[in-house]
mmCIF file of C-alpha atoms in Angstrom:
data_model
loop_
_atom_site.group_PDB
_atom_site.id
_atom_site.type_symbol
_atom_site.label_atom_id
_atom_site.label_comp_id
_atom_site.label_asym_id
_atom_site.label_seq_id
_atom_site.Cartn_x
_atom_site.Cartn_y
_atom_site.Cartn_z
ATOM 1 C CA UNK W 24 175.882 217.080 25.406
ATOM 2 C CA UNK W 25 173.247 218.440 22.780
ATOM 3 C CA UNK W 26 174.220 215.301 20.479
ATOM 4 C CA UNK W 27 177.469 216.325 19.732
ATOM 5 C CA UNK W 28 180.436 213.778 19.123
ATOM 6 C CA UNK W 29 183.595 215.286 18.525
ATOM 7 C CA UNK W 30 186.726 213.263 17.389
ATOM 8 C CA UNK W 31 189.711 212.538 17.891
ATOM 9 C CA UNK W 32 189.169 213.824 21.422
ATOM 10 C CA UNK W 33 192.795 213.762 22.195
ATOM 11 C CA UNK W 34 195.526 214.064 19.073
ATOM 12 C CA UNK W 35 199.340 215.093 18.798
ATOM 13 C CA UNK W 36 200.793 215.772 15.645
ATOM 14 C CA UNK W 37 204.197 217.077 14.443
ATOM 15 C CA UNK W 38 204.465 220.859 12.828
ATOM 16 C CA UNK W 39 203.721 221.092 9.173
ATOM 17 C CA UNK W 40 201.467 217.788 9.019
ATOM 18 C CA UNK W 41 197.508 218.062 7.996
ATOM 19 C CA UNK W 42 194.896 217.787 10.630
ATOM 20 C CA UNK W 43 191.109 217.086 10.518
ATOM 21 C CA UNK W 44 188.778 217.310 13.376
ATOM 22 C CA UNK W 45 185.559 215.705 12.990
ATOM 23 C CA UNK W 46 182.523 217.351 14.365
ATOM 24 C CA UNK W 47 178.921 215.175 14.193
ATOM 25 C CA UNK W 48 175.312 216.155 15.448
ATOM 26 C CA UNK W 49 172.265 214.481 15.879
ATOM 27 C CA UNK W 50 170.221 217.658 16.413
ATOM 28 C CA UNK W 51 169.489 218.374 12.404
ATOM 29 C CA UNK W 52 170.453 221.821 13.517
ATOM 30 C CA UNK W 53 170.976 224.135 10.632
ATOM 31 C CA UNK W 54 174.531 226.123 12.088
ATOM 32 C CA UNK W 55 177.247 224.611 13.332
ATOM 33 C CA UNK W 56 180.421 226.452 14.957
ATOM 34 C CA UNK W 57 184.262 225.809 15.099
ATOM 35 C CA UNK W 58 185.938 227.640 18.131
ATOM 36 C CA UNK W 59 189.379 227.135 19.768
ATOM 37 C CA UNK W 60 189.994 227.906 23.425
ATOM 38 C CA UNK W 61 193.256 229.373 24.832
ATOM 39 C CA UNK W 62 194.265 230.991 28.404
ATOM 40 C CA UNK W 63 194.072 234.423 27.848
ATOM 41 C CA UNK W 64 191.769 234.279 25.297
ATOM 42 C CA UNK W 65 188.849 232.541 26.311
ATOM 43 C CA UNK W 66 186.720 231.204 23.525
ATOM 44 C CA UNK W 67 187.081 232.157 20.015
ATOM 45 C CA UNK W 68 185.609 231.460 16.743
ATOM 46 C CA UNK W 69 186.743 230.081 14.069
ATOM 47 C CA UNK W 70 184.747 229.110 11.410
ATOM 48 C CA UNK W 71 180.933 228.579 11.427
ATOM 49 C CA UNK W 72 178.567 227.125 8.903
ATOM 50 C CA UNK W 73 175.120 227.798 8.368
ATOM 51 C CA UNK W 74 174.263 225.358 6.092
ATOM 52 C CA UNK W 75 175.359 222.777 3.795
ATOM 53 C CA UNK W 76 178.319 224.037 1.547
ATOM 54 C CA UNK W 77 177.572 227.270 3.070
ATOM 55 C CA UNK W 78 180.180 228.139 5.580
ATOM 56 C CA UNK W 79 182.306 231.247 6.949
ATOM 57 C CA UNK W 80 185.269 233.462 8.395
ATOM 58 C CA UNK W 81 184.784 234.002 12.081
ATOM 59 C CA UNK W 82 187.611 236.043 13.947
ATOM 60 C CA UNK W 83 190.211 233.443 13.984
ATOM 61 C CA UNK W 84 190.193 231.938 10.811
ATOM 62 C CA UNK W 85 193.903 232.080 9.329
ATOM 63 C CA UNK W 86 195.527 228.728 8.711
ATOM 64 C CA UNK W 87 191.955 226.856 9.128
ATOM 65 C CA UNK W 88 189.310 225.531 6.641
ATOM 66 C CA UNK W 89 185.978 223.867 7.161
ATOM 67 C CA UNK W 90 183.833 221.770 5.215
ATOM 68 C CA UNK W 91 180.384 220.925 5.603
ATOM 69 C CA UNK W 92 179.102 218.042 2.766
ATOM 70 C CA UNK W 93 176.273 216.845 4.981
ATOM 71 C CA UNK W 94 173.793 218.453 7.893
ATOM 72 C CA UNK W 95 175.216 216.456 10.486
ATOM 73 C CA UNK W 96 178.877 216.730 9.904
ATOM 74 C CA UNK W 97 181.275 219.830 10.170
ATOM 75 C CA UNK W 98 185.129 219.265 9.258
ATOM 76 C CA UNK W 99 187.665 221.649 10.472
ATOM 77 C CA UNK W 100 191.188 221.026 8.665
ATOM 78 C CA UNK W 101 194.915 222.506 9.877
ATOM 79 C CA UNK W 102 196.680 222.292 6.603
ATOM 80 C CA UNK W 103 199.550 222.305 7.834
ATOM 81 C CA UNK W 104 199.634 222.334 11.611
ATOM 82 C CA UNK W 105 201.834 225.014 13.657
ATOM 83 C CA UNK W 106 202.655 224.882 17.087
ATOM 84 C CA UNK W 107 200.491 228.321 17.655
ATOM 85 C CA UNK W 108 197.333 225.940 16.916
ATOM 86 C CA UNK W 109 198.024 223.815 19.917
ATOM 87 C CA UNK W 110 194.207 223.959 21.620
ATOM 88 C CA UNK W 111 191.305 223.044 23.155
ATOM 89 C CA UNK W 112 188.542 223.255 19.671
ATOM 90 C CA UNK W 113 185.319 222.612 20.567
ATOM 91 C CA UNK W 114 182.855 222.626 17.955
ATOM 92 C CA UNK W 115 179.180 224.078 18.803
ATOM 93 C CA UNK W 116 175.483 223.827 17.589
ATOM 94 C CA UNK W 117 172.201 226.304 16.998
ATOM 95 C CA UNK W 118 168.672 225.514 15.363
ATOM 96 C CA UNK W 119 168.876 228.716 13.634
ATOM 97 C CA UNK W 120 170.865 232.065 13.232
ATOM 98 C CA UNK W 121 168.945 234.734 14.934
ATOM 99 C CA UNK W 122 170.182 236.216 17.950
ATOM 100 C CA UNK W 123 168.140 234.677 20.331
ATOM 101 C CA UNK W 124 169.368 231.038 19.600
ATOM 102 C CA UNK W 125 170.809 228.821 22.086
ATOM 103 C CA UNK W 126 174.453 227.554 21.082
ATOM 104 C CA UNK W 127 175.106 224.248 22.494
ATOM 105 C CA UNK W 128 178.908 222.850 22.686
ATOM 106 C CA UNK W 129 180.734 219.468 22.354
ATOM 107 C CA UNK W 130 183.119 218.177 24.723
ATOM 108 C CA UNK W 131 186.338 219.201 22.787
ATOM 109 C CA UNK W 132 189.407 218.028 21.296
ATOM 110 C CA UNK W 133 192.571 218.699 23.044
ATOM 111 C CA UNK W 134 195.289 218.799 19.959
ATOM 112 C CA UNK W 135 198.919 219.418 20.748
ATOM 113 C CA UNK W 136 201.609 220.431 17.888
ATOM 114 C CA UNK W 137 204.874 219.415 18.271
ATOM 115 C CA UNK U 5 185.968 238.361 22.809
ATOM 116 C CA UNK U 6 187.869 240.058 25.752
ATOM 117 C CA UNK U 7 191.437 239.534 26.559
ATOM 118 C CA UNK U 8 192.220 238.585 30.104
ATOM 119 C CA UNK U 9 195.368 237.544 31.963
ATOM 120 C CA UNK U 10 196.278 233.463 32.291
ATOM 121 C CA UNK U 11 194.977 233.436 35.904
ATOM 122 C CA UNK U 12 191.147 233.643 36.046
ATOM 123 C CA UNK U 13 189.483 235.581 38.680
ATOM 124 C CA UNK U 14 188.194 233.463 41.004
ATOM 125 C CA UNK U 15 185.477 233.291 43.728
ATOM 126 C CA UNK U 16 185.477 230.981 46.872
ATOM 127 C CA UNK U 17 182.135 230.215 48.180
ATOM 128 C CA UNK U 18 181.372 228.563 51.445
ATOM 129 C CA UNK U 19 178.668 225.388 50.895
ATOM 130 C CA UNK U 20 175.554 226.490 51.055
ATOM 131 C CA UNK U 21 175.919 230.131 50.701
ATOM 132 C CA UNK U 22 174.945 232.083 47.794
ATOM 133 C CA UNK U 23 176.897 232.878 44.409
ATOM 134 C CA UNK U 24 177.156 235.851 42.441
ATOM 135 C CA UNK U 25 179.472 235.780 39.387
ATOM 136 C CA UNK U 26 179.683 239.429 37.533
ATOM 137 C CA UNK U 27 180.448 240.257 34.229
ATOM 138 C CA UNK U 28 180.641 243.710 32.400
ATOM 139 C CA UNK U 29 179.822 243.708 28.299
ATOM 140 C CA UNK U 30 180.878 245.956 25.625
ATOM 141 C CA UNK U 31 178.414 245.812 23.271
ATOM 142 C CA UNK U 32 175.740 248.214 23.644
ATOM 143 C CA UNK U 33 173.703 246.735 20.206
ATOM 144 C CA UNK U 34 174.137 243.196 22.304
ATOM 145 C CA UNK U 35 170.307 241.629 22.690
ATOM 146 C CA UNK U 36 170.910 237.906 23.865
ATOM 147 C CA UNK U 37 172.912 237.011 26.519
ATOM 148 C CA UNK U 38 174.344 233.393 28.112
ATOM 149 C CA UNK U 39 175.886 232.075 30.819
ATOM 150 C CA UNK U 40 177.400 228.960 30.224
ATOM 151 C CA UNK U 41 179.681 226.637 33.026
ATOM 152 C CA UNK U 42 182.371 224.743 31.912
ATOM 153 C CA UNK U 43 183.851 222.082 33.805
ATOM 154 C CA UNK U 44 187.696 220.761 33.876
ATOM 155 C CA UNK U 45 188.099 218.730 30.444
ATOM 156 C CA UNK U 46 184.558 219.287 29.787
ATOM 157 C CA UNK U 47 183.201 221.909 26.859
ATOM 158 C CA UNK U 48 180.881 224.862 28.160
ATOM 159 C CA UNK U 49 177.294 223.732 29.076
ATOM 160 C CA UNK U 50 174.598 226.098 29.021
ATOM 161 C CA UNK U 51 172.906 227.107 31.932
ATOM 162 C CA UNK U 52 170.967 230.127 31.623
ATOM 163 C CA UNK U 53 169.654 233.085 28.710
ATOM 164 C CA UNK U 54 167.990 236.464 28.915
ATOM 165 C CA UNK U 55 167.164 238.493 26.557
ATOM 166 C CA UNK U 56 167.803 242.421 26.735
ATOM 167 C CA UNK U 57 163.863 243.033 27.007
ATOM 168 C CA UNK U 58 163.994 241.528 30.096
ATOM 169 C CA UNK U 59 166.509 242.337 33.250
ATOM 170 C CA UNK U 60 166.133 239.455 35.282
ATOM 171 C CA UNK U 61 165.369 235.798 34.686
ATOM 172 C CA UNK U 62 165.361 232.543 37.149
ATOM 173 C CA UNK U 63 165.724 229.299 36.929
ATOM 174 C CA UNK U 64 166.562 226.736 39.316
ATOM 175 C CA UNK U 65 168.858 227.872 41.893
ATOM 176 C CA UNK U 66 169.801 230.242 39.610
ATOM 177 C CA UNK U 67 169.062 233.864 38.369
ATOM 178 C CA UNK U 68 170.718 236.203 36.178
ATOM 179 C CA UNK U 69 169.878 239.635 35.640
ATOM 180 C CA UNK U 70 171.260 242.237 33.323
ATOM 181 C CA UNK U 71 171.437 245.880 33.310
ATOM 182 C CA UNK U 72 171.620 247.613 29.994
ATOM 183 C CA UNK U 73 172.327 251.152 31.762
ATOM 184 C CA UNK U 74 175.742 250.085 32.477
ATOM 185 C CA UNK U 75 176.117 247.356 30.942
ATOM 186 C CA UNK U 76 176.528 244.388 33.420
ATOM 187 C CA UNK U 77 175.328 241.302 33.583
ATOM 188 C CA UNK U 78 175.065 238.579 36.857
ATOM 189 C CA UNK U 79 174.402 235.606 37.408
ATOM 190 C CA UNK U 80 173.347 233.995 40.869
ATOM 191 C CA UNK U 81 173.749 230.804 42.372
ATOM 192 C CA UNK U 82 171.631 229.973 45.570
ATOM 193 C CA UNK U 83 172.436 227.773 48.176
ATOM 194 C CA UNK U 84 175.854 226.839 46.386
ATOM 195 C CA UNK U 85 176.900 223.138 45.695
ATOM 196 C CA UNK U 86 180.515 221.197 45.545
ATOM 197 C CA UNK U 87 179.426 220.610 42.144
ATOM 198 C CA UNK U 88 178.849 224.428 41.311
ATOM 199 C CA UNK U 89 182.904 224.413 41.526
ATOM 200 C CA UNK U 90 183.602 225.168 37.451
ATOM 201 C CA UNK U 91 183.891 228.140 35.156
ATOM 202 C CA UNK U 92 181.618 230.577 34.353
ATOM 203 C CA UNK U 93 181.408 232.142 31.730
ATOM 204 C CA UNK U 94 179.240 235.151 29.884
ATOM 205 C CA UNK U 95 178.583 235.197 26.251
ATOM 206 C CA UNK U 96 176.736 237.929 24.321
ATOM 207 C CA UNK U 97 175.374 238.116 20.796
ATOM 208 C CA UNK U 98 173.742 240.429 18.470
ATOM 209 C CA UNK U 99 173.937 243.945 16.739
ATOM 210 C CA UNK U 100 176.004 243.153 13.751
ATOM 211 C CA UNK U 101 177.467 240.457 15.402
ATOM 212 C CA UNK U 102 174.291 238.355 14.547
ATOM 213 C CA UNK U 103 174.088 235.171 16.783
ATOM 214 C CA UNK U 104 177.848 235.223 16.789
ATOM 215 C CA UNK U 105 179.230 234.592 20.784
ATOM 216 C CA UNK U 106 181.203 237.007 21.552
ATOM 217 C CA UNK U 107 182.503 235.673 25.621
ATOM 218 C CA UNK U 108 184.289 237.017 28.483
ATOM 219 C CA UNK U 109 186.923 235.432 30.351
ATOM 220 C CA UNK U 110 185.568 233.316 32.720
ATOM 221 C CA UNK U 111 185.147 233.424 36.572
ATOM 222 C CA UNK U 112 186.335 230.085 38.426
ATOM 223 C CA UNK U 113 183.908 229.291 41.785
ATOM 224 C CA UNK U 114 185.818 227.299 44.192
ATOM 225 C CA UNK U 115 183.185 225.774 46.781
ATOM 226 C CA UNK U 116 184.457 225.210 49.768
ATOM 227 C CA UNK U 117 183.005 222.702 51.919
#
């Protein structure tokens, strides 16, 4: 599992209530990725970070923010949840940004919005 | 990454035979490619990379091999295993995309025993 812990692992929440998933590595690896996972539309990212404080817009990024105050932890907040964010996030890893670099994932959080 | 419909294509396999999971790209400036398997409940695991200076890499029991011409990409599984049965699925990166995944839609291998 590339030293990924991801938590809650399992959450339900009601529409219009905050949300935080927690992503932590042991790796020390520099970038860390948020993507969601959908049928239909296989894996998509979110937000990624490539460095403390230093974060950014991937392709899905509406209605999500991330937060990154530490090398080994990578928040990813639902301000206010909506039943179109029910999905599998899983959060992902790489040493460094060059194409090239292996991008290892957790095991996911399965969040339902009710 | 590419839209596909709710049901994944999928591939039976007999035990022991051998695997080969396709999957066409759209990026032409794409350099890195992966092939990751993801299990039920479980996140994607890595299994194999090339880069696009190569066309064909191994590993064990399995080999992918890309051609830029046309832009495909395969992956092989020899003498497949019950617990081959997952997704597959291609990612590619690069261009302006940076290391930034861009995946297809997945392939589900059934092995029958």
């Amino acid at each position: 599992d590339a030293g990924i812990t991801q938590s809650p692992r399992h959450k339900v929440t009601e529409t219009g209530t905050p949300v935080t998933l927690r992503c932590h590595q042991t790796e020390n690896h520099r970038y860390m990725y948020w993507y969601r996972q959908d049928p239909g539309h296989g894996l998509r990212l979110i937000h990624y970070s490539y460095g403390v404080k230093d974060t950014d817009k991937g392709e899905v990024s509406d209605g999500y923010s991330v937060s990154r105050s530490k090398t080994e932890d990578f928040l990813l907040t639902l301000e206010s949840a909506t039943s179109s964010q029910t999905s599998v996030y899983f959060c992902a890893i790489s040493d460094t940004g060059g194409t090239g670099n292996t991008i290892y994932f957790g095991e996911g959080s399965w969040l339902t919005v009710v | 990454g590419e839209n596909v419909g709710l049901h994944l294509p999928t591939l039976s396999v007999q035990e022991g035979d051998n695997s080969i999971i396709n999957c066409a790209y759209s990026n032409s400036a794409s350099d890195y490619f992966i092939w990751y398997k993801q299990e039920s409940g479980k996140g994607p695991q890595f299994i194999i990379d090339i880069r696009s200076n190569m066309d064909k890499r191994q590993g064990q029991r399995v080999t992918v091999l890309l051609n830029k011409t046309v832009k495909h990409l395969s992956l092989q599984i020899a003498a497949t295993q019950p617990g081959d049965s997952a997704v597959y699925f291609c990612a590619e990166s690069g261009g302006a995309a940076g290391n930034k995944l861009t995946f297809g839609g997945g392939t589900r291998v059934l092995v029958k025993p």
